[in-house]
């Protein structure tokens, strides 16, 4: 599996830094995970957006899905010859409220919202705890500790596994999901003890503790807001996890 980072800024985009967005590729299948602010531009710089085979969203906060409205415009109105969007609807695996929420982000007012239906270009597949297959990937979803309908994922292919925490506090369901994972891609929005709320985000130390308790092979740290000290987050994770720790960079690719 190849993981490419479209954006990794937490909560908001930063200076020249897109919010959450990733590509995961195996057997020629391209899975987009999140599509936050600035990620559609980053995607166009390296791949044709029509190359996406499916999208997967952990939850519906804007820093994880704000560019979906722009993707709708791109897929509906791109003048690609002989392309019928209804014959090539993009599968979108997302929380149950996604069709309504994304339509609301696309519509300009209540009148347009009443008649807005994005199913001409997207095939919405509601998420629930459990396992689904998306192309060659096996995707196990578990409920995350976040103040909305939110999920963490264990994505497996060819005997390798990536656990993506999405946004979450420490909780048993995410720890169980991460057990024995080859790679954990964990958010870390702040340093430990900085007035952070429970059931919201991980600190650098908690990201390291999660990977260590799960017996993971490698820790990739992401979702660090512009106002958080990246070096301090990295130091906390290194102190808590004995394996390799990397703070991911926008535009970087990681072989898993």
mmCIF file of C-alpha atoms in Angstrom:
data_model
loop_
_atom_site.group_PDB
_atom_site.id
_atom_site.type_symbol
_atom_site.label_atom_id
_atom_site.label_comp_id
_atom_site.label_asym_id
_atom_site.label_seq_id
_atom_site.Cartn_x
_atom_site.Cartn_y
_atom_site.Cartn_z
ATOM 1 C CA UNK A 1 0.000 0.000 0.000
ATOM 2 C CA UNK A 2 1.162 3.503 -0.789
ATOM 3 C CA UNK A 3 -0.014 6.398 1.399
ATOM 4 C CA UNK A 4 0.218 9.919 -0.058
ATOM 5 C CA UNK A 5 -0.518 12.976 2.096
ATOM 6 C CA UNK A 6 -2.626 15.645 0.379
ATOM 7 C CA UNK A 7 -2.923 17.639 3.589
ATOM 8 C CA UNK A 8 -2.257 17.132 7.283
ATOM 9 C CA UNK A 9 -3.001 20.442 9.026
ATOM 10 C CA UNK A 10 -5.332 19.920 11.981
ATOM 11 C CA UNK A 11 -8.638 21.719 12.583
ATOM 12 C CA UNK A 12 -7.943 24.440 9.972
ATOM 13 C CA UNK A 13 -5.650 24.807 6.970
ATOM 14 C CA UNK A 14 -2.348 26.496 7.716
ATOM 15 C CA UNK A 15 -0.064 28.736 5.640
ATOM 16 C CA UNK A 16 0.368 26.817 2.368
ATOM 17 C CA UNK A 17 -0.925 23.762 4.233
ATOM 18 C CA UNK A 18 -4.114 21.872 3.418
ATOM 19 C CA UNK A 19 -6.318 20.214 6.014
ATOM 20 C CA UNK A 20 -6.788 16.453 6.291
ATOM 21 C CA UNK A 21 -6.624 14.423 3.095
ATOM 22 C CA UNK A 22 -4.864 11.218 2.059
ATOM 23 C CA UNK A 23 -4.604 8.838 -0.865
ATOM 24 C CA UNK A 24 -4.187 5.109 -0.340
ATOM 25 C CA UNK A 25 -3.282 3.027 -3.384
ATOM 26 C CA UNK A 26 -2.983 -0.698 -4.060
ATOM 27 C CA UNK A 27 -3.469 -2.811 -7.201
ATOM 28 C CA UNK A 28 -4.145 0.349 -9.198
ATOM 29 C CA UNK A 29 -7.123 1.271 -6.973
ATOM 30 C CA UNK A 30 -7.075 4.828 -5.588
ATOM 31 C CA UNK A 31 -8.926 5.414 -2.323
ATOM 32 C CA UNK A 32 -9.278 8.959 -1.031
ATOM 33 C CA UNK A 33 -9.501 9.295 2.740
ATOM 34 C CA UNK A 34 -10.902 12.693 3.805
ATOM 35 C CA UNK A 35 -11.052 15.794 1.588
ATOM 36 C CA UNK A 36 -10.435 18.831 3.792
ATOM 37 C CA UNK A 37 -9.748 22.430 2.840
ATOM 38 C CA UNK A 38 -7.139 22.713 0.094
ATOM 39 C CA UNK A 39 -6.885 19.013 -0.670
ATOM 40 C CA UNK A 40 -8.629 19.124 -4.051
ATOM 41 C CA UNK A 41 -5.965 21.545 -5.285
ATOM 42 C CA UNK A 42 -3.248 19.276 -3.879
ATOM 43 C CA UNK A 43 -4.867 16.276 -5.554
ATOM 44 C CA UNK A 44 -4.948 17.998 -8.969
ATOM 45 C CA UNK A 45 -1.229 18.740 -8.688
ATOM 46 C CA UNK A 46 -0.380 15.024 -8.651
ATOM 47 C CA UNK A 47 -3.355 13.025 -9.967
ATOM 48 C CA UNK A 48 -6.430 13.323 -12.127
ATOM 49 C CA UNK A 49 -9.398 13.646 -9.725
ATOM 50 C CA UNK A 50 -11.294 11.263 -12.009
ATOM 51 C CA UNK A 51 -8.709 8.633 -11.058
ATOM 52 C CA UNK A 52 -10.338 8.371 -7.627
ATOM 53 C CA UNK A 53 -12.086 5.017 -7.288
ATOM 54 C CA UNK A 54 -13.771 5.735 -3.924
ATOM 55 C CA UNK A 55 -13.811 8.170 -1.021
ATOM 56 C CA UNK A 56 -13.844 7.413 2.703
ATOM 57 C CA UNK A 57 -14.706 9.972 5.407
ATOM 58 C CA UNK A 58 -14.172 9.502 9.134
ATOM 59 C CA UNK A 59 -16.582 12.296 10.080
ATOM 60 C CA UNK A 60 -18.107 15.491 8.740
ATOM 61 C CA UNK A 61 -16.188 18.324 10.379
ATOM 62 C CA UNK A 62 -15.142 20.844 7.737
ATOM 63 C CA UNK A 63 -11.398 20.257 8.061
ATOM 64 C CA UNK A 64 -12.030 16.706 6.853
ATOM 65 C CA UNK A 65 -14.575 17.290 4.083
ATOM 66 C CA UNK A 66 -14.775 20.969 3.054
ATOM 67 C CA UNK A 67 -13.570 20.357 -0.506
ATOM 68 C CA UNK A 68 -16.375 17.909 -1.266
ATOM 69 C CA UNK A 69 -18.551 20.708 -2.684
ATOM 70 C CA UNK A 70 -15.755 21.648 -5.085
ATOM 71 C CA UNK A 71 -15.333 18.013 -6.088
ATOM 72 C CA UNK A 72 -19.057 17.958 -6.899
ATOM 73 C CA UNK A 73 -18.608 20.891 -9.288
ATOM 74 C CA UNK A 74 -15.534 19.232 -10.814
ATOM 75 C CA UNK A 75 -17.309 15.936 -11.481
ATOM 76 C CA UNK A 76 -20.534 17.534 -12.743
ATOM 77 C CA UNK A 77 -19.163 20.190 -15.048
ATOM 78 C CA UNK A 78 -15.713 19.141 -16.195
ATOM 79 C CA UNK A 79 -15.897 19.183 -20.032
ATOM 80 C CA UNK A 80 -14.400 15.742 -20.446
ATOM 81 C CA UNK A 81 -15.758 14.423 -23.777
ATOM 82 C CA UNK A 82 -18.318 11.631 -23.745
ATOM 83 C CA UNK A 83 -18.440 11.439 -19.966
ATOM 84 C CA UNK A 84 -21.812 10.712 -18.359
ATOM 85 C CA UNK A 85 -21.423 11.269 -14.587
ATOM 86 C CA UNK A 86 -24.473 9.086 -13.899
ATOM 87 C CA UNK A 87 -22.645 6.134 -15.428
ATOM 88 C CA UNK A 88 -19.571 6.754 -13.282
ATOM 89 C CA UNK A 89 -20.853 7.656 -9.817
ATOM 90 C CA UNK A 90 -18.076 7.813 -7.243
ATOM 91 C CA UNK A 91 -18.665 5.594 -4.169
ATOM 92 C CA UNK A 92 -18.561 7.702 -0.991
ATOM 93 C CA UNK A 93 -18.326 5.854 2.318
ATOM 94 C CA UNK A 94 -19.250 8.345 5.024
ATOM 95 C CA UNK A 95 -21.398 8.884 8.113
ATOM 96 C CA UNK A 96 -25.114 8.567 7.496
ATOM 97 C CA UNK A 97 -25.762 12.312 7.429
ATOM 98 C CA UNK A 98 -23.315 12.899 4.562
ATOM 99 C CA UNK A 99 -25.806 13.213 1.654
ATOM 100 C CA UNK A 100 -27.788 15.910 3.467
ATOM 101 C CA UNK A 101 -24.752 17.707 4.900
ATOM 102 C CA UNK A 102 -22.873 17.736 1.595
ATOM 103 C CA UNK A 103 -25.965 18.929 -0.267
ATOM 104 C CA UNK A 104 -26.250 21.765 2.264
ATOM 105 C CA UNK A 105 -22.644 22.788 1.641
ATOM 106 C CA UNK A 106 -23.247 22.770 -2.122
ATOM 107 C CA UNK A 107 -26.580 24.630 -2.228
ATOM 108 C CA UNK A 108 -26.665 28.431 -2.197
ATOM 109 C CA UNK A 109 -29.957 28.844 -0.291
ATOM 110 C CA UNK A 110 -32.900 26.898 1.161
ATOM 111 C CA UNK A 111 -34.745 26.819 -2.149
ATOM 112 C CA UNK A 112 -31.796 25.228 -3.927
ATOM 113 C CA UNK A 113 -31.207 22.866 -1.014
ATOM 114 C CA UNK A 114 -34.781 21.576 -1.352
ATOM 115 C CA UNK A 115 -34.016 20.316 -4.847
ATOM 116 C CA UNK A 116 -30.320 19.452 -4.462
ATOM 117 C CA UNK A 117 -29.487 15.789 -4.895
ATOM 118 C CA UNK A 118 -25.860 14.771 -5.352
ATOM 119 C CA UNK A 119 -26.651 11.199 -6.319
ATOM 120 C CA UNK A 120 -26.102 11.978 -9.994
ATOM 121 C CA UNK A 121 -22.340 11.924 -9.362
ATOM 122 C CA UNK A 122 -21.966 10.116 -6.022
ATOM 123 C CA UNK A 123 -23.059 6.765 -4.634
ATOM 124 C CA UNK A 124 -23.362 7.282 -0.877
ATOM 125 C CA UNK A 125 -22.651 4.279 1.356
ATOM 126 C CA UNK A 126 -23.442 4.943 5.057
ATOM 127 C CA UNK A 127 -20.829 3.863 7.578
ATOM 128 C CA UNK A 128 -21.432 1.763 10.678
ATOM 129 C CA UNK A 129 -19.127 -0.193 12.975
ATOM 130 C CA UNK A 130 -18.036 -3.323 11.140
ATOM 131 C CA UNK A 131 -16.130 -4.371 8.048
ATOM 132 C CA UNK A 132 -16.660 -3.500 4.391
ATOM 133 C CA UNK A 133 -14.594 -4.074 1.255
ATOM 134 C CA UNK A 134 -13.671 -1.064 -0.872
ATOM 135 C CA UNK A 135 -11.879 -2.220 -3.993
ATOM 136 C CA UNK A 136 -8.930 -4.383 -2.844
ATOM 137 C CA UNK A 137 -9.042 -2.935 0.690
ATOM 138 C CA UNK A 138 -10.692 -4.472 3.728
ATOM 139 C CA UNK A 139 -11.908 -1.591 5.884
ATOM 140 C CA UNK A 140 -12.906 -2.179 9.504
ATOM 141 C CA UNK A 141 -14.638 0.799 11.123
ATOM 142 C CA UNK A 142 -14.945 1.475 14.859
ATOM 143 C CA UNK A 143 -16.664 4.313 16.677
ATOM 144 C CA UNK A 144 -14.245 7.089 17.649
ATOM 145 C CA UNK A 145 -14.410 9.298 20.754
ATOM 146 C CA UNK A 146 -15.365 12.586 19.108
ATOM 147 C CA UNK A 147 -18.432 14.829 19.590
ATOM 148 C CA UNK A 148 -20.215 13.705 16.421
ATOM 149 C CA UNK A 149 -20.786 10.551 14.380
ATOM 150 C CA UNK A 150 -17.105 9.660 13.878
ATOM 151 C CA UNK A 151 -15.068 6.570 12.996
ATOM 152 C CA UNK A 152 -11.561 5.202 13.052
ATOM 153 C CA UNK A 153 -10.476 2.738 10.355
ATOM 154 C CA UNK A 154 -8.247 -0.289 10.011
ATOM 155 C CA UNK A 155 -7.450 -0.628 6.320
ATOM 156 C CA UNK A 156 -5.842 -3.909 5.279
ATOM 157 C CA UNK A 157 -4.384 -5.240 2.048
ATOM 158 C CA UNK A 158 -1.884 -7.953 1.184
ATOM 159 C CA UNK A 159 -1.236 -8.867 4.789
ATOM 160 C CA UNK A 160 -0.459 -5.260 5.807
ATOM 161 C CA UNK A 161 -2.619 -2.995 7.938
ATOM 162 C CA UNK A 162 -2.940 0.757 8.417
ATOM 163 C CA UNK A 163 -5.001 2.134 11.284
ATOM 164 C CA UNK A 164 -6.200 5.703 10.780
ATOM 165 C CA UNK A 165 -7.554 7.201 13.986
ATOM 166 C CA UNK A 166 -9.418 10.097 12.424
ATOM 167 C CA UNK A 167 -10.259 12.562 15.202
ATOM 168 C CA UNK A 168 -10.631 10.841 18.560
ATOM 169 C CA UNK A 169 -9.704 10.791 22.189
ATOM 170 C CA UNK A 170 -8.282 7.621 23.704
ATOM 171 C CA UNK A 171 -10.963 4.940 23.896
ATOM 172 C CA UNK A 172 -11.180 1.119 24.011
ATOM 173 C CA UNK A 173 -12.716 0.778 20.543
ATOM 174 C CA UNK A 174 -9.839 2.539 18.802
ATOM 175 C CA UNK A 175 -7.234 0.683 20.868
ATOM 176 C CA UNK A 176 -8.814 -2.647 19.909
ATOM 177 C CA UNK A 177 -8.880 -1.600 16.255
ATOM 178 C CA UNK A 178 -5.169 -0.737 16.345
ATOM 179 C CA UNK A 179 -3.978 -3.938 18.005
ATOM 180 C CA UNK A 180 -1.036 -5.406 16.086
ATOM 181 C CA UNK A 181 -1.294 -2.886 13.229
ATOM 182 C CA UNK A 182 1.737 -2.446 11.004
ATOM 183 C CA UNK A 183 1.241 1.330 10.872
ATOM 184 C CA UNK A 184 -0.867 3.716 12.947
ATOM 185 C CA UNK A 185 -1.682 7.083 11.355
ATOM 186 C CA UNK A 186 -2.715 9.022 14.451
ATOM 187 C CA UNK A 187 -3.900 12.555 14.904
ATOM 188 C CA UNK A 188 -2.203 14.633 17.593
ATOM 189 C CA UNK A 189 -3.756 18.057 17.955
ATOM 190 C CA UNK A 190 -1.907 19.307 21.011
ATOM 191 C CA UNK A 191 0.737 18.645 23.621
ATOM 192 C CA UNK A 192 -0.257 16.719 26.706
ATOM 193 C CA UNK A 193 -1.800 18.565 29.634
ATOM 194 C CA UNK A 194 -2.417 21.750 27.672
ATOM 195 C CA UNK A 195 -6.031 22.117 28.769
ATOM 196 C CA UNK A 196 -7.258 19.644 26.174
ATOM 197 C CA UNK A 197 -10.721 18.125 26.496
ATOM 198 C CA UNK A 198 -11.319 14.401 26.699
ATOM 199 C CA UNK A 199 -13.186 12.577 23.913
ATOM 200 C CA UNK A 200 -12.046 15.104 21.342
ATOM 201 C CA UNK A 201 -8.418 14.726 20.179
ATOM 202 C CA UNK A 202 -5.150 13.005 21.051
ATOM 203 C CA UNK A 203 -2.025 14.632 22.391
ATOM 204 C CA UNK A 204 1.384 13.642 21.069
ATOM 205 C CA UNK A 205 1.900 11.525 24.167
ATOM 206 C CA UNK A 206 -1.475 9.809 23.754
ATOM 207 C CA UNK A 207 -0.763 9.039 20.102
ATOM 208 C CA UNK A 208 2.459 7.349 21.217
ATOM 209 C CA UNK A 209 0.697 5.539 24.056
ATOM 210 C CA UNK A 210 -1.974 4.274 21.673
ATOM 211 C CA UNK A 211 0.611 2.867 19.245
ATOM 212 C CA UNK A 212 2.628 1.333 22.097
ATOM 213 C CA UNK A 213 -0.375 -0.284 23.788
ATOM 214 C CA UNK A 214 -1.515 -1.692 20.444
ATOM 215 C CA UNK A 215 1.914 -3.160 19.688
ATOM 216 C CA UNK A 216 2.006 -1.279 16.379
ATOM 217 C CA UNK A 217 5.060 -1.430 14.180
ATOM 218 C CA UNK A 218 5.263 2.237 13.176
ATOM 219 C CA UNK A 219 3.619 5.536 14.100
ATOM 220 C CA UNK A 220 2.804 8.319 11.659
ATOM 221 C CA UNK A 221 1.589 11.505 13.356
ATOM 222 C CA UNK A 222 -0.799 13.876 11.578
ATOM 223 C CA UNK A 223 -3.502 16.555 12.086
ATOM 224 C CA UNK A 224 -1.298 19.041 13.958
ATOM 225 C CA UNK A 225 -2.907 22.519 13.934
ATOM 226 C CA UNK A 226 -0.878 25.563 12.843
ATOM 227 C CA UNK A 227 -0.764 26.830 16.450
ATOM 228 C CA UNK A 228 0.666 23.599 17.900
ATOM 229 C CA UNK A 229 4.425 22.987 18.179
ATOM 230 C CA UNK A 230 5.149 20.069 15.814
ATOM 231 C CA UNK A 231 8.529 19.366 17.420
ATOM 232 C CA UNK A 232 6.964 19.141 20.877
ATOM 233 C CA UNK A 233 4.272 16.754 19.611
ATOM 234 C CA UNK A 234 6.943 14.603 17.967
ATOM 235 C CA UNK A 235 9.017 14.539 21.164
ATOM 236 C CA UNK A 236 6.009 13.411 23.202
ATOM 237 C CA UNK A 237 5.208 10.612 20.758
ATOM 238 C CA UNK A 238 8.836 9.427 20.664
ATOM 239 C CA UNK A 239 8.958 9.307 24.477
ATOM 240 C CA UNK A 240 5.817 7.144 24.605
ATOM 241 C CA UNK A 241 6.390 4.799 21.654
ATOM 242 C CA UNK A 242 9.546 2.677 21.217
ATOM 243 C CA UNK A 243 9.176 2.251 17.458
ATOM 244 C CA UNK A 244 9.688 4.571 14.509
ATOM 245 C CA UNK A 245 7.796 7.863 14.771
ATOM 246 C CA UNK A 246 7.319 10.215 11.812
ATOM 247 C CA UNK A 247 5.391 13.471 11.667
ATOM 248 C CA UNK A 248 3.920 13.338 8.168
ATOM 249 C CA UNK A 249 4.482 16.072 5.612
ATOM 250 C CA UNK A 250 2.130 17.372 2.931
ATOM 251 C CA UNK A 251 3.052 15.916 -0.443
ATOM 252 C CA UNK A 252 5.049 13.047 1.062
ATOM 253 C CA UNK A 253 4.419 9.395 0.176
ATOM 254 C CA UNK A 254 4.929 6.477 2.548
ATOM 255 C CA UNK A 255 5.229 2.843 1.529
ATOM 256 C CA UNK A 256 3.347 0.765 4.080
#
